[in-house]
Coordinates of C-alpha atoms and ligand atoms in Angstrom, one line a residue:
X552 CA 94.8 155.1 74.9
X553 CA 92.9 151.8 75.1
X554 CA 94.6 148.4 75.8
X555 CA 93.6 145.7 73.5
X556 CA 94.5 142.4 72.8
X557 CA 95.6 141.3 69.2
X558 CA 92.8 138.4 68.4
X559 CA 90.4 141.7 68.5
X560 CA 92.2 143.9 66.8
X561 CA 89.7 143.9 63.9
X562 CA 87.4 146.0 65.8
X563 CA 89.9 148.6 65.8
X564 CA 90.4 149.5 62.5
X565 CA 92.1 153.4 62.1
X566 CA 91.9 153.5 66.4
X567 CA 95.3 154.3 68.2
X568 CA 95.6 151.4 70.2
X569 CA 98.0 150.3 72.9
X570 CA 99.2 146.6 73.1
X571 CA 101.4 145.0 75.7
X572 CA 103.5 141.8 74.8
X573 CA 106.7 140.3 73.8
X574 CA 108.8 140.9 70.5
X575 CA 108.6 137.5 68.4
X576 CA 110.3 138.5 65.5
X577 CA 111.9 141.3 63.6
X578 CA 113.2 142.3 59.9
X579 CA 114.5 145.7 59.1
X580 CA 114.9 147.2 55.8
X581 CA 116.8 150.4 56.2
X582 CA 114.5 152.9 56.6
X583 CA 111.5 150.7 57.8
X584 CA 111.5 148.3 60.8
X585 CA 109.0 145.0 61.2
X586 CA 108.5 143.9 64.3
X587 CA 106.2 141.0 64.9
X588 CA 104.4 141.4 68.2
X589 CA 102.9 138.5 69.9
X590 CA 100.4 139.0 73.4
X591 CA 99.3 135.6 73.9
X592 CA 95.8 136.3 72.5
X593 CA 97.4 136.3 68.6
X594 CA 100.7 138.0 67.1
X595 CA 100.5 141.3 64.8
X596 CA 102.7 142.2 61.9
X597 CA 103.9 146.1 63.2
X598 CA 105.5 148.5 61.0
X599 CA 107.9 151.2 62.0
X600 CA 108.7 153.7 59.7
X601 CA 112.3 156.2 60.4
X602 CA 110.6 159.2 59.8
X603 CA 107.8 158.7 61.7
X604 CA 108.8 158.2 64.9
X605 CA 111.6 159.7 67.0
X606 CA 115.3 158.6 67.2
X607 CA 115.1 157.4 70.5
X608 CA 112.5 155.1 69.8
X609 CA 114.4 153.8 66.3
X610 CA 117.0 153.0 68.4
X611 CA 114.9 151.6 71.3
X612 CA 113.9 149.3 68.5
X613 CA 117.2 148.6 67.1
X614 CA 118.3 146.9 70.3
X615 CA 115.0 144.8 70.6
X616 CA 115.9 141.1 70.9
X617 CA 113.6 138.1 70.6
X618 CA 110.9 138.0 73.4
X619 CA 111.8 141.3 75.1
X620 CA 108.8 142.6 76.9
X621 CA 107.1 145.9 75.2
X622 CA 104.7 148.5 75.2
X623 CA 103.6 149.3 71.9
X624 CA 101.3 152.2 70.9
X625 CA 100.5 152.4 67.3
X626 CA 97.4 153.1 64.8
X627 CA 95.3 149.8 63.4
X628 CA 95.7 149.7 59.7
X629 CA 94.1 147.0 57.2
X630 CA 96.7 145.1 55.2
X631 CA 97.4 146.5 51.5
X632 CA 96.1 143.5 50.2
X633 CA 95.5 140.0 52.4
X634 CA 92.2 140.1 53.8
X635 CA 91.8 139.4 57.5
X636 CA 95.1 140.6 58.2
X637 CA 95.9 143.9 60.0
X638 CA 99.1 145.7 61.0
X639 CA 99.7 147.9 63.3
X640 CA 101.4 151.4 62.9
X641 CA 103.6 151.8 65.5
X642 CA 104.3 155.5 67.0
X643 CA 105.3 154.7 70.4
X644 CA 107.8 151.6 72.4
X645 CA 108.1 151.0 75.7
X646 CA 110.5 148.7 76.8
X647 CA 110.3 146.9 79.9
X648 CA 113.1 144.6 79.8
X649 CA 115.4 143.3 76.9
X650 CA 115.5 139.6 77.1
X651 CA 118.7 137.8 77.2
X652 CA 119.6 135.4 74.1
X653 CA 116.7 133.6 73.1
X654 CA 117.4 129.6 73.5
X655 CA 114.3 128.3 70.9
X656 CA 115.4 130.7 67.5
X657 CA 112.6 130.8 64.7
X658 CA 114.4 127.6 63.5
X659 CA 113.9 123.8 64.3
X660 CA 114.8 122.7 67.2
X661 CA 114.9 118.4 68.4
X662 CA 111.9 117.4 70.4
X663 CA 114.1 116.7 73.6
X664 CA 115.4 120.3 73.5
X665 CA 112.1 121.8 73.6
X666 CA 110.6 119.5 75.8
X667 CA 113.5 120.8 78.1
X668 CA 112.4 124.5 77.5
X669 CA 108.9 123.6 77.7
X670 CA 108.2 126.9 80.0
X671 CA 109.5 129.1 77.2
X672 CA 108.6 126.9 74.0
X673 CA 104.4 126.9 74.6
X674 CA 105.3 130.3 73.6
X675 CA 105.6 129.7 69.7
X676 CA 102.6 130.0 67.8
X677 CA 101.8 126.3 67.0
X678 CA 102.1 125.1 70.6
X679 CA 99.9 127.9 72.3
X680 CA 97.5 127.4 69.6
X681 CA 97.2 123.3 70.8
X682 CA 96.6 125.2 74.6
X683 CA 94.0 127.3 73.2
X684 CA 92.1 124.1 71.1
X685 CA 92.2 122.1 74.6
X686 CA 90.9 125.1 76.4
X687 CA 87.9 124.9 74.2
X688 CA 87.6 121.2 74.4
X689 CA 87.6 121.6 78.3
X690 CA 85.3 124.2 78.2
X691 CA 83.1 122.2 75.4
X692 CA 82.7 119.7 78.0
X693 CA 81.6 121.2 80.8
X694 CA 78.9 122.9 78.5
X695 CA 77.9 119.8 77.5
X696 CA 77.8 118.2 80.4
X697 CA 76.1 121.5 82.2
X698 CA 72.9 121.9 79.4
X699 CA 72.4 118.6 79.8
X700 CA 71.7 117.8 83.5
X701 CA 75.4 116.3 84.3
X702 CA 76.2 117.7 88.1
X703 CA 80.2 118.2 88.4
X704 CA 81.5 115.9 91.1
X705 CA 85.1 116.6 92.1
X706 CA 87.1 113.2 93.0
X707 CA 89.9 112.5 95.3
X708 CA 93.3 111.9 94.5
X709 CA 94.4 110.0 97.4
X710 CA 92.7 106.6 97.5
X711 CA 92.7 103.7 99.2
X712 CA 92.1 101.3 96.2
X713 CA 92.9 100.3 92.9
X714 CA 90.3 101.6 90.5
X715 CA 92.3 100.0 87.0
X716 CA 94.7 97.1 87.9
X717 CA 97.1 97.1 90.5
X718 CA 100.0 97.3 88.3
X719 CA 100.4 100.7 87.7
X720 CA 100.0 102.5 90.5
X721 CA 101.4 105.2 92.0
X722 CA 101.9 104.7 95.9
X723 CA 102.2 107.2 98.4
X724 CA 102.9 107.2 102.6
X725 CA 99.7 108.4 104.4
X726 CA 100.4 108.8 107.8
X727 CA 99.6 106.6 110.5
X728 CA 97.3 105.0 108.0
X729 CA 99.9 103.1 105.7
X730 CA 99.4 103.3 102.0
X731 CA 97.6 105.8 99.9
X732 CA 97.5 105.5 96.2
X733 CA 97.0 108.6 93.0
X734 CA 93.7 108.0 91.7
X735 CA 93.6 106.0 88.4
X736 CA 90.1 106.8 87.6
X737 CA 87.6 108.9 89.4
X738 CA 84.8 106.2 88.2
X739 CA 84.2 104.2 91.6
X740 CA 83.8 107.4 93.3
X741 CA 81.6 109.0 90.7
X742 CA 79.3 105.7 90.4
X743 CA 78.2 106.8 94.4
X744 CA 77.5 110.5 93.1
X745 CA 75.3 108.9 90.2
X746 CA 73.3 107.5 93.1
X747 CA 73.0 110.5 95.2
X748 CA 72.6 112.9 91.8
X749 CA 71.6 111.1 88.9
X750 CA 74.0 111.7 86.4
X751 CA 77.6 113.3 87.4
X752 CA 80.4 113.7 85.6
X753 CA 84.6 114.5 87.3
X754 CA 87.4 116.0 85.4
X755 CA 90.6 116.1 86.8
X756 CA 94.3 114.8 86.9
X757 CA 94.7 111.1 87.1
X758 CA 98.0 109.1 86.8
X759 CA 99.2 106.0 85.6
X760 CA 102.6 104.2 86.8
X761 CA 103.0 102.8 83.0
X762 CA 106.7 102.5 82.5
X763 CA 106.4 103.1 78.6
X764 CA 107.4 105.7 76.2
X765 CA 104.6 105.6 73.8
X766 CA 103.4 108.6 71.7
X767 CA 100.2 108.0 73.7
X768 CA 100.8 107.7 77.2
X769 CA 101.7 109.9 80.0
X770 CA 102.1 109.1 83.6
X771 CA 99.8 112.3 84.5
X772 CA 96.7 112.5 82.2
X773 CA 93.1 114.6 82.9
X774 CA 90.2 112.5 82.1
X775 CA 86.5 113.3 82.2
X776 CA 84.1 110.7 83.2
X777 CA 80.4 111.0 83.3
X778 CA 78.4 108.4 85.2
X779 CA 74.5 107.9 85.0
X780 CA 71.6 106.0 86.7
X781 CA 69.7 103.9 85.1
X782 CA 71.5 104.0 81.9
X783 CA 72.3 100.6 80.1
X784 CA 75.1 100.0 77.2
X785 CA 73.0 101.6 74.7
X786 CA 71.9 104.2 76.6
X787 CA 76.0 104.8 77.3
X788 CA 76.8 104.7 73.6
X789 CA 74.1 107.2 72.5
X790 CA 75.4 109.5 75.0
X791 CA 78.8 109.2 73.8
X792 CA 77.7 109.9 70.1
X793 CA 76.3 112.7 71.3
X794 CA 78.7 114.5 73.2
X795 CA 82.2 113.6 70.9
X796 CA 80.2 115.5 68.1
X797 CA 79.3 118.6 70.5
X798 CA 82.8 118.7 71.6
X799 CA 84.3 118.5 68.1
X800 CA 81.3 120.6 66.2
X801 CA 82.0 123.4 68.6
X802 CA 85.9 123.4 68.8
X803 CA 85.9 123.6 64.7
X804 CA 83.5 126.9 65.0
X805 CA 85.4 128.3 67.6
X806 CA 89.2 127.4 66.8
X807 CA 89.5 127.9 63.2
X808 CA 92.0 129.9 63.4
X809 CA 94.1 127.9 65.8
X810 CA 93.6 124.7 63.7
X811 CA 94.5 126.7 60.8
X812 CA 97.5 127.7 62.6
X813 CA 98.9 124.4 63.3
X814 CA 97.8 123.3 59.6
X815 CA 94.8 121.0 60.6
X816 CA 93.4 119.6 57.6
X817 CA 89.8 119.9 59.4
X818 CA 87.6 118.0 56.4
X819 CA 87.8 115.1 58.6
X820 CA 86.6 116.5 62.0
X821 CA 83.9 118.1 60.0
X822 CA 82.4 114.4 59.3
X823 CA 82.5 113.4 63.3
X824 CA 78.6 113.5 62.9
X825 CA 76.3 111.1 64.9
X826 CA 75.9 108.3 64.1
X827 CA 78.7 106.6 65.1
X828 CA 80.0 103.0 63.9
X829 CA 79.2 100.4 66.4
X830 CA 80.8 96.8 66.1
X831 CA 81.3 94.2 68.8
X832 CA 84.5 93.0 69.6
X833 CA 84.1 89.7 67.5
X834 CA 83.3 91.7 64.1
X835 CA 86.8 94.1 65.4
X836 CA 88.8 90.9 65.5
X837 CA 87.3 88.9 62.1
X838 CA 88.9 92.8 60.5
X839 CA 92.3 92.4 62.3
X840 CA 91.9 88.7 60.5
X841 CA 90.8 89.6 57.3
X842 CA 93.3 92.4 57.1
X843 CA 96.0 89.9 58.5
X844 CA 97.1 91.9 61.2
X845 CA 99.0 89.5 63.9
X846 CA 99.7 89.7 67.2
X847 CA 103.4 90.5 67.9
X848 CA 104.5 89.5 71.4
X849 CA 107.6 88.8 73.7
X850 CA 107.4 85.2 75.1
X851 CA 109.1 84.7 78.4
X852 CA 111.9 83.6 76.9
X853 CA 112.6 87.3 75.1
X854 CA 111.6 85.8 71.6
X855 CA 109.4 87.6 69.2
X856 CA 106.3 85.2 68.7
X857 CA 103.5 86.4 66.3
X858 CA 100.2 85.0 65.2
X859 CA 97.0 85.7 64.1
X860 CA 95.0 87.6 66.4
X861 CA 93.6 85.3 68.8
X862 CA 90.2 86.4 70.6
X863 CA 90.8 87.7 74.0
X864 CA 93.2 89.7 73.5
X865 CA 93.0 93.8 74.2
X866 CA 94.6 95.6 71.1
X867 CA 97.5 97.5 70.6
X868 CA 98.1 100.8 68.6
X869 CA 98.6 98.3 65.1
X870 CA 95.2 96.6 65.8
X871 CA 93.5 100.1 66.8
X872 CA 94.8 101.4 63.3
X873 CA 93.7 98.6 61.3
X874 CA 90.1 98.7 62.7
X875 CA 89.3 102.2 62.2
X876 CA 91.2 101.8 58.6
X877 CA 87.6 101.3 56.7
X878 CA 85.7 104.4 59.1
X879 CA 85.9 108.0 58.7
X880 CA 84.4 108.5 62.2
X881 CA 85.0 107.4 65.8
X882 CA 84.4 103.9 66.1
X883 CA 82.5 102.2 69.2
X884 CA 84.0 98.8 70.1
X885 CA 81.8 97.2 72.1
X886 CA 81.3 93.7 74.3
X887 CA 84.8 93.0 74.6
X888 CA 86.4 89.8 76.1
X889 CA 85.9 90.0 80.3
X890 CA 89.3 88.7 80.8
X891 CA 90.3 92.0 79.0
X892 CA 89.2 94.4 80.8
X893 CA 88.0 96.2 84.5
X894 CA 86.3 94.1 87.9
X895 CA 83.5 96.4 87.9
X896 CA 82.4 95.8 84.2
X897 CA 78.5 94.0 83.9
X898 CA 78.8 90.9 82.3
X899 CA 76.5 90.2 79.4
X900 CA 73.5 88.6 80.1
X901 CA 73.3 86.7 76.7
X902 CA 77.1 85.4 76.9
X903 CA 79.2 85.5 80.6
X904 CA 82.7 85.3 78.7
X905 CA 81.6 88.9 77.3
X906 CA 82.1 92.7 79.9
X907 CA 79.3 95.3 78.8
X908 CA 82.6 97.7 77.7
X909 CA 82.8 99.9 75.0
X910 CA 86.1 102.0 74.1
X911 CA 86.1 104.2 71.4
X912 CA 88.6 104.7 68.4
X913 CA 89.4 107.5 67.3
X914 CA 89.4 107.9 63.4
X915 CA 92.8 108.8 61.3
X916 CA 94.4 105.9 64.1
X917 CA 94.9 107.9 67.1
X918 CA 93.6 105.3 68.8
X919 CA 91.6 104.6 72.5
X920 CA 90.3 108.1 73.5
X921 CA 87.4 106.9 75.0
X922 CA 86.9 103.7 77.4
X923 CA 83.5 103.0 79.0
X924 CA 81.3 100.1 80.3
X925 CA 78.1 99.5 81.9
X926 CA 78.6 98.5 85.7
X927 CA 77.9 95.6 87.6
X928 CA 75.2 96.4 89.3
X929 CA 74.6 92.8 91.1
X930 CA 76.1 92.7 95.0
X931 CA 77.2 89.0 94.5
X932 CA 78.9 89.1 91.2
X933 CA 80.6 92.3 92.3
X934 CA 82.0 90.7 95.2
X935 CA 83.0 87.7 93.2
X936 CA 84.8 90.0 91.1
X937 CA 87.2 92.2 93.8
X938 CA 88.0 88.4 94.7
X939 CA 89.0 87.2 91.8
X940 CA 91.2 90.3 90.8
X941 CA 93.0 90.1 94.2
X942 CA 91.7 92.9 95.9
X943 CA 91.2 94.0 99.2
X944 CA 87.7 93.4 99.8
X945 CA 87.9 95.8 103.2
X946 CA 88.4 98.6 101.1
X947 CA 85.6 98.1 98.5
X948 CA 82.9 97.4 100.9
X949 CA 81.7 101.6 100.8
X950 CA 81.7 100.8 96.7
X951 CA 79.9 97.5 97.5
X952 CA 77.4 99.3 99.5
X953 CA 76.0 100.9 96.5
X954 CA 75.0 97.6 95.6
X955 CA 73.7 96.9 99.0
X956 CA 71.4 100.0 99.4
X957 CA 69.0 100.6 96.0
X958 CA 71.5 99.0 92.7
X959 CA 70.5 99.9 89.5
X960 CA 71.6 99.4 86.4
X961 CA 74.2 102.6 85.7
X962 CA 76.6 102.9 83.1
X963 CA 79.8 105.9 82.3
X964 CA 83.0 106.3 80.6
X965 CA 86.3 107.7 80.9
X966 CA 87.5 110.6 78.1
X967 CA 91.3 111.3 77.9
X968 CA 91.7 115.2 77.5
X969 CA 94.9 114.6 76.4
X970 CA 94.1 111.7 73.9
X971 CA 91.0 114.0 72.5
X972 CA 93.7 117.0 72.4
X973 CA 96.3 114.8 70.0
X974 CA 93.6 113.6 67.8
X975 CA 91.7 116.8 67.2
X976 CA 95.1 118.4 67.0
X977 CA 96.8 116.1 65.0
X978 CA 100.1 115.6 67.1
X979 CA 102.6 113.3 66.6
X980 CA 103.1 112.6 70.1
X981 CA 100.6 113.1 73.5
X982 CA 103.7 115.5 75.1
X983 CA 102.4 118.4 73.4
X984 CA 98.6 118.3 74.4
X985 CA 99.3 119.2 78.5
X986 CA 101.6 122.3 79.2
X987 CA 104.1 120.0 81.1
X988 CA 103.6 116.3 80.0
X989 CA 104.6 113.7 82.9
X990 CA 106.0 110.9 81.5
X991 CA 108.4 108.4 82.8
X992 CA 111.9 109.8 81.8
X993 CA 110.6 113.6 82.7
X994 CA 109.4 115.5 85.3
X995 CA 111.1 118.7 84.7
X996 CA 110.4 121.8 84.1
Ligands
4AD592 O1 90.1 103.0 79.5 P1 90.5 103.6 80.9 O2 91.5 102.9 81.6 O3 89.1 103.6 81.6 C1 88.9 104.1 82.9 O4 89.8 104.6 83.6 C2 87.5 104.0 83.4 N1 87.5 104.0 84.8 C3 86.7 105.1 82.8 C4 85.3 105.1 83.2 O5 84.6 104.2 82.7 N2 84.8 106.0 84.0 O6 90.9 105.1 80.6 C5 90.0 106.0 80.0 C6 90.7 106.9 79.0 C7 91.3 106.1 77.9 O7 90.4 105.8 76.9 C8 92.4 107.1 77.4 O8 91.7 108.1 76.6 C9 92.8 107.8 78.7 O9 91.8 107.5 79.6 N3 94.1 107.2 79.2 C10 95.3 107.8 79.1 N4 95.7 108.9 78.5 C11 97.0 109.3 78.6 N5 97.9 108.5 79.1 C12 97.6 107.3 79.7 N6 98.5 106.6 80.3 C13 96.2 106.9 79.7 N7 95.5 105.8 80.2 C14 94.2 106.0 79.8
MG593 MG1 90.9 101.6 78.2

């Protein structure tokens, strides 16, 4: 008899099917038993009847307890009367082992608790739905990024250097060579790949030492980050446009029924559609002032000091909200204050106070998924810069080089999978869009 997994099981219509999986739930009404079977691919509604099967088997199922592992054999049947659901008719059970007392029961549980049994809660419906979604984003990307010319380039981990402020990283002992640091951004490394490929792109884990307990940040994060030749700011932004509505087109296709699962209200994915809002940085702050949206901030002293937003400033998660308020898209920040943001950013030609960055907000205020800039691509300025920010010029003089030997201009960005996961997903907090979420109070499981 034919194994087959539950998210096809509408090709098998009046077949006698086996499926393999755990028990989620079960009701019994005297003479009639309903299991729930889940395989990781969906769940089925089962339905055992008394006189159908044999005594053994009514009893094996009598004794089934929440995720105990079983073999099911059964016949597919359409529902009565809800269209697109199917049950299965269940003639045979094998059990392979009766699980011991369930600790996450069909009823709420506090966020701590499951964060705790996070190996055993991504088994509920809702959570390995968000695990399926950020599969297909993941696997959006790479599409993208492989139709349209983007060679992967995989970046290392240990580094040598700071790639995003010194402050929050994570330092490690490497041998008989001293320090080595986790990669905050793949982006310095990428920028040589652009120059040896053309366009590149690297996914992969980077990590942050931000001691904060935001709904946003994690200390372990994936992020994705293209890098081109020749491309300038604009060139950067139309790219972006681009790929965010691939990525977000294709997950709505493809996961309808995981976002309907989780109870996405998907009207306003449907509208990420090119193009894109683009304001400067200037026009984001005259909105924070129109709206009256202050800057709240500790003084040395410990006191709470707020005023209006003054220019310069990066925003925080209020200001983010505030300026996406009026969009129903993804908004593209752009020329933001130099002091603000990255060494490596180009400064603009028409105004030296002003970094060639662009982050993107997402809509519905989940904030900074995307940040991007164009690079500087000018040996002498470049130097200038590592000086200024303090760093150690030895171990910038490879990145330097690309300056040395054939600059161009060459522009990328950096995509949070995580951030993208909580937005298109909806979540109230980043923990749930990685299966084990790193974040300062947890490391465990
Ligand atoms: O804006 P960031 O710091 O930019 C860079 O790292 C550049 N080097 C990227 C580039 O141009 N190649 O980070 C990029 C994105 C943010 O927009 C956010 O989505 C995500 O990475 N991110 C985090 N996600 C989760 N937790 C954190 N602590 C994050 N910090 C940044
Ligand atoms: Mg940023």
């Amino acid at each position: 008899m034919q194994r087959i997994f539950i998210n096809k099981i509408s090709e098998y219509v009046n077949q006698e099917v086996t499926v393999k999986g755990w028990l989620y739930n079960i009701r019994s009404s005297g003479k009639i038993m309903f299991p729930e079977i889940r395989d990781g691919s969906g769940i089925i509604p089962g339905v055992v009847v008394k006189s159908a099967v044999s005594e053994k088997i009514w009893e094996d199922f009598s004794k089934l307890t929440q995720e105990s592992s079983i073999i099911v054999k059964g016949t597919v049947s359409k529902h009565p009367k809800k269209e697109n659901v199917y049950e299965l008719q269940i003639s045979d059970l094998e059990i392979l082992q009766i699980a011991e007392p369930y600790p996450i029961s069909l009823k709420d549980h506090g966020p701590e608790f499951l964060m705790e049994k996070r190996h055993l809660w991504m088994r509920s419906p809702n959570q390995a739905s968000i695990l399926r979604i950020r599969n297909e984003i993941i696997q959006s990307i790479r599409e993208y990024m492989y139709n349209n010319g983007f060679i992967l380039f995989d970046t290392p981990i240990f580094t040598p250097n700071a790639c995003e402020g010194t402050s929050t990283l994570f330092e490690t002992e490497y041998f008989k060579l001293g320090k080595a640091y986790l990669s905050q951004s793949g982006q310095l490394y990428a920028e040589a790949g652009a120059f040896a490929l053309g366009k590149v792109y690297t996914l992969g884990p980077t990590f942050r030492a931000e001691n904060s307990m935001t709904r946003r940040h994690l200390t372990e994060f994936w992020m994705m980050e293209p890098e081109m030749a020749f491309y300038d700011i604009e060139d950067n932004m139309d790219l972006i446009e681009d790929f965010l509505e691939y990525v977000v087109q294709r997950v709505l296709i493809n996961c309808k029924s995981e976002l309907e699962q989780i109870g996405r209200d998907i009207s306003k994915l449907q509208n990420v559609k090119k193009p894109f809002p683009r304001i400067t940085y200037d026009e984001a702050v005259e909105i924070l002032r129109k709206k009256d949206i202050a800057l709240i901030r500790k003084t040395e002293s410990g006191e709470e000091e707020i005023k209006p937003f003054p220019w310069g400033e990066d925003f925080g998660a209020p200001h983010e909200e505030a300026i996406v308020e009026s969009y129903d898209k993804p908004v593209m920040v752009h020329r933001w204050p130099a002091e603000a943001k990255s060494f490596y950013m180009k400064r603009d030609p028409a105004n030296p106070k002003i970094a060639l960055g662009v982050d993107v907000l997402a809509p519905e205020g989940f904030g900074e998924i995307i940040g991007g800039s164009q690079r500087e691509d000018d040996f002498d300025e470049l130097k200038k810069r590592i000086i200024e920010h303090k760093l150690p010029l030895e171990e910038f003089q490879w990145y330097l080089d690309l300056r040395r030997y054939g600059s161009v201009p060459h522009s990328g960005f950096g995509l949070g999978i995580e951030r993208m996961v909580n937005w298109i997903c909806n979540l109230d907090n980043i923990r749930e869009a990685i299966p084990f979420a790193r974040r300062p109070n947890r490391i465990t499981p």
